[in-house]
Every structure is written in structure tokens, then in C-alpha cells.
Amino acid sequence: MLLADDFVEFGVFGRIFDKIQVVEELPHSPAVPMIIEDFQRHYGSAYLRRPELGIVIMKERPLNEQG
């Protein structure tokens, strides 16, 4: 798995997850094929205060869901 030790995920409903929480939850999560849409990367942009940080914004939905 490739996640930085200081990884942080901000969920759609405002929940915040760190690397440990994500890694611990993986064995209990079903493997569902997903489609990623509206993928955006921002480095040192207006979203961030430090140029060495990056942020990824995306939407995902199950592959079998109509969209």
C-alpha cells in the first residue's frame, strides 16, 4: 500500500481519516469496483498554505451505479 505516514482523507460528510484508520478498515471493507470522476490535483495552490503539500479532489461511485 502506498500511503504517506501523514496521509489524511476528508470524507464527503466531513469525517476525517488518517492512515492508520484507513489501513485498519481495509480488511473489513468489501471490494467494490469504483469509477473515479472529476479527478483534480492541486500542489501549492490556493487550497494550501505550503508549496510542498498536495491535495486530490475526486468523486467516486460504484461501477454498477447508473450515472
XYZ file of N, CA and C in Angstrom:
201
model
N 0.847 -1.174 0.000
C 0.000 0.000 0.000
C 0.887 1.229 0.000
N 0.495 2.190 -0.774
C 1.266 3.417 -0.886
C 0.472 4.582 -0.304
N 0.676 4.831 0.973
C 0.082 5.983 1.659
C 1.164 6.604 2.535
N 1.302 7.900 2.462
C 2.268 8.590 3.313
C 1.855 8.436 4.776
N 2.817 8.453 5.674
C 2.513 8.325 7.101
C 1.598 9.438 7.601
N 1.677 10.612 6.970
C 0.831 11.733 7.391
C -0.397 11.906 6.489
N -0.799 10.823 5.802
C -1.985 10.816 4.946
C -3.215 11.240 5.741
N -4.078 12.060 5.116
C -5.352 12.464 5.713
C -6.409 12.442 4.618
N -7.553 11.839 4.909
C -8.687 11.841 3.983
C -9.835 12.592 4.632
N -10.426 13.508 3.873
C -11.612 14.239 4.314
C -12.790 13.668 3.546
N -13.685 12.978 4.246
C -14.827 12.352 3.601
C -15.900 13.350 3.226
N -16.822 12.888 2.394
C -17.873 13.754 1.871
C -18.773 14.313 2.976
N -18.911 13.604 4.078
C -19.762 14.079 5.168
C -18.967 14.724 6.294
N -17.705 15.086 6.012
C -16.896 15.799 6.983
C -16.066 14.927 7.906
N -16.177 13.617 7.784
C -15.344 12.741 8.613
C -13.909 12.813 8.139
N -12.981 12.699 9.061
C -11.553 12.766 8.760
C -10.924 11.424 9.126
N -10.122 10.876 8.206
C -9.478 9.589 8.399
C -7.973 9.758 8.240
N -7.197 9.100 9.110
C -5.747 9.107 8.934
C -5.313 7.750 8.366
N -4.022 7.591 8.120
C -3.507 6.371 7.504
C -3.862 5.137 8.327
N -3.696 5.195 9.629
C -3.966 4.031 10.485
C -5.427 3.610 10.374
N -6.339 4.554 10.400
C -7.761 4.222 10.291
C -8.082 3.569 8.944
N -7.509 4.087 7.875
C -7.760 3.533 6.544
C -7.213 2.115 6.445
N -5.979 1.903 6.885
C -5.354 0.577 6.813
C -6.118 -0.440 7.669
N -6.558 -0.037 8.848
C -7.294 -0.953 9.722
C -8.667 -1.311 9.160
N -9.282 -0.422 8.416
C -10.629 -0.651 7.884
C -10.621 -1.497 6.604
N -9.528 -1.513 5.858
C -9.488 -2.217 4.572
C -9.916 -3.684 4.641
N -9.441 -4.477 5.603
C -9.863 -5.882 5.625
C -11.367 -6.074 5.843
N -12.052 -5.072 6.367
C -13.477 -5.168 6.663
C -14.348 -4.519 5.590
N -13.723 -3.954 4.571
C -14.447 -3.255 3.513
C -14.597 -4.166 2.304
N -15.796 -4.225 1.730
C -15.968 -5.046 0.532
C -15.228 -4.427 -0.655
N -14.716 -5.280 -1.516
C -14.049 -4.810 -2.733
C -15.128 -4.498 -3.761
N -15.361 -3.229 -4.011
C -16.389 -2.790 -4.948
C -15.700 -2.018 -6.069
N -15.850 -2.461 -7.327
C -15.260 -1.698 -8.433
C -15.859 -0.288 -8.461
N -14.994 0.709 -8.534
C -15.433 2.107 -8.485
C -15.017 2.856 -9.751
N -15.776 3.870 -10.083
C -15.436 4.812 -11.140
C -15.033 6.115 -10.461
N -13.886 6.655 -10.849
C -13.431 7.938 -10.323
C -13.725 9.005 -11.359
N -14.367 10.081 -10.912
C -14.748 11.176 -11.810
C -14.231 12.500 -11.245
N -14.086 13.466 -12.117
C -13.695 14.831 -11.720
C -12.419 14.835 -10.888
N -11.419 14.066 -11.298
C -10.150 13.964 -10.578
C -9.355 15.249 -10.764
N -8.953 15.870 -9.675
C -8.175 17.116 -9.714
C -7.013 17.015 -8.745
N -5.840 17.512 -9.150
C -4.670 17.585 -8.269
C -4.282 19.045 -8.118
N -3.942 19.436 -6.918
C -3.525 20.809 -6.640
C -2.271 20.761 -5.774
N -1.236 21.421 -6.202
C 0.010 21.490 -5.433
C 0.334 22.949 -5.161
N 0.489 23.308 -3.907
C 0.846 24.672 -3.547
C -0.125 25.704 -4.092
N -1.383 25.316 -4.214
C -2.393 26.206 -4.805
C -3.101 27.008 -3.711
N -4.168 27.652 -4.093
C -4.955 28.432 -3.136
C -5.553 27.543 -2.043
N -5.672 26.232 -2.300
C -6.189 25.315 -1.292
C -5.214 25.122 -0.136
N -3.929 25.363 -0.404
C -2.894 25.019 0.560
C -2.052 26.224 0.932
N -1.459 26.176 2.092
C -0.596 27.260 2.554
C 0.882 26.923 2.403
N 1.204 25.645 2.094
C 2.601 25.233 1.973
C 2.823 24.599 0.602
N 3.816 25.057 -0.147
C 4.008 24.581 -1.527
C 4.388 23.109 -1.641
N 4.906 22.499 -0.578
C 5.307 21.091 -0.666
C 4.137 20.127 -0.461
N 2.962 20.643 -0.117
C 1.792 19.802 0.098
C 0.936 19.723 -1.153
N 0.181 18.652 -1.271
C -0.732 18.489 -2.389
C -2.088 18.031 -1.894
N -3.077 18.241 -2.719
C -4.430 17.792 -2.383
C -5.038 17.185 -3.647
N -5.797 16.112 -3.460
C -6.507 15.465 -4.552
C -7.995 15.558 -4.234
N -8.763 15.983 -5.223
C -10.214 16.076 -5.082
C -10.821 15.183 -6.154
N -11.747 14.319 -5.759
C -12.378 13.425 -6.732
C -13.735 12.976 -6.235
N -14.515 12.479 -7.158
C -15.786 11.844 -6.834
C -15.668 10.388 -7.252
N -16.285 9.514 -6.497
C -16.297 8.100 -6.874
C -17.698 7.548 -6.699
N -17.974 6.549 -7.518
C -19.262 5.863 -7.431
C -19.057 4.416 -7.856
N -19.908 3.511 -7.374
C -19.781 2.108 -7.764
C -19.942 1.949 -9.279
N -19.194 1.049 -9.861
C -19.221 0.807 -11.298
C -20.602 0.455 -11.798
N -21.377 -0.292 -11.017
C -22.702 -0.722 -11.472
C -23.797 0.311 -11.242
N -23.465 1.461 -10.672
C -24.447 2.526 -10.427
C -24.588 3.371 -11.687
N -25.800 3.645 -12.073
C -26.032 4.481 -13.264
C -25.650 5.918 -12.958
N -25.060 6.594 -13.921
C -24.636 7.963 -13.658
C -24.515 8.708 -14.847
